[in-house]
Coordinates of C-alpha atoms and ligand atoms in Angstrom, one line a residue:
M27 CA 135.2 283.5 62.2
V28 CA 132.1 285.2 63.6
K29 CA 131.9 288.8 64.6
I30 CA 129.2 290.6 66.4
D31 CA 129.0 294.3 66.5
R32 CA 128.0 294.4 70.2
E33 CA 127.6 298.2 70.2
K34 CA 124.7 297.8 67.8
C35 CA 123.2 294.5 69.2
I36 CA 119.7 295.2 70.6
G37 CA 119.5 291.9 72.5
C38 CA 116.4 290.7 70.6
G39 CA 117.5 287.1 71.0
I40 CA 116.7 286.0 67.5
C41 CA 120.3 284.7 66.9
I42 CA 119.9 282.6 70.0
S43 CA 116.6 281.2 68.9
V44 CA 118.0 280.3 65.5
C45 CA 121.4 279.0 66.8
D46 CA 121.5 278.5 70.5
E47 CA 124.5 276.1 70.2
V48 CA 126.6 279.1 69.2
F49 CA 125.1 282.3 70.5
E50 CA 124.1 283.4 74.0
L51 CA 123.1 286.7 75.7
D52 CA 125.5 288.0 78.3
D53 CA 124.7 290.0 81.4
D54 CA 124.4 293.2 79.3
M55 CA 121.8 291.5 77.2
K56 CA 124.1 291.5 74.2
S57 CA 124.8 288.5 72.0
R58 CA 128.1 286.8 72.2
V59 CA 129.6 283.6 70.9
K60 CA 129.6 280.8 73.5
K61 CA 133.0 279.6 74.7
G62 CA 134.3 276.7 72.6
A63 CA 131.3 276.9 70.2
D64 CA 131.8 275.5 66.7
T65 CA 131.3 278.6 64.6
N66 CA 131.3 276.6 61.4
K67 CA 127.8 275.4 62.1
E68 CA 125.3 276.1 59.3
C69 CA 122.9 277.9 61.7
V70 CA 125.5 280.6 62.2
K71 CA 124.9 281.9 58.7
E72 CA 121.1 281.6 59.3
A73 CA 121.5 283.7 62.5
A74 CA 123.5 286.3 60.6
D75 CA 120.8 286.5 58.0
S76 CA 118.0 286.7 60.6
C77 CA 119.6 289.4 62.7
P78 CA 117.3 292.5 62.3
E79 CA 120.2 294.9 63.0
N80 CA 122.6 293.1 60.7
V81 CA 125.4 293.1 63.3
I82 CA 126.6 289.5 62.8
S83 CA 129.2 288.9 60.2
V84 CA 130.5 285.5 59.2
Ligands
SF4_119 S1 119.8 288.8 66.4 FE1 121.3 290.5 66.2 S2 120.4 292.2 67.4 FE2 119.3 290.3 68.0 S3 120.5 289.6 69.8 FE3 121.3 288.5 68.0 S4 123.1 289.8 67.4 FE4 121.8 291.0 68.8

């Protein structure tokens, strides 16, 4: 289960560059989990660790 605190997401795109199978930016330039994405992927944790705002929790 992955949660993104979208209020605090700054849309920097780092999570997408680390793990683009799972994360994408929506029209508001906030990160979200792609539909049907496998959130157990190893890169999800990496993305959470890489987020400068620390808004991804796994
Ligand atoms: S790395 Fe964090 S702040 Fe940057 S787009 Fe992803 S969730 Fe938002």
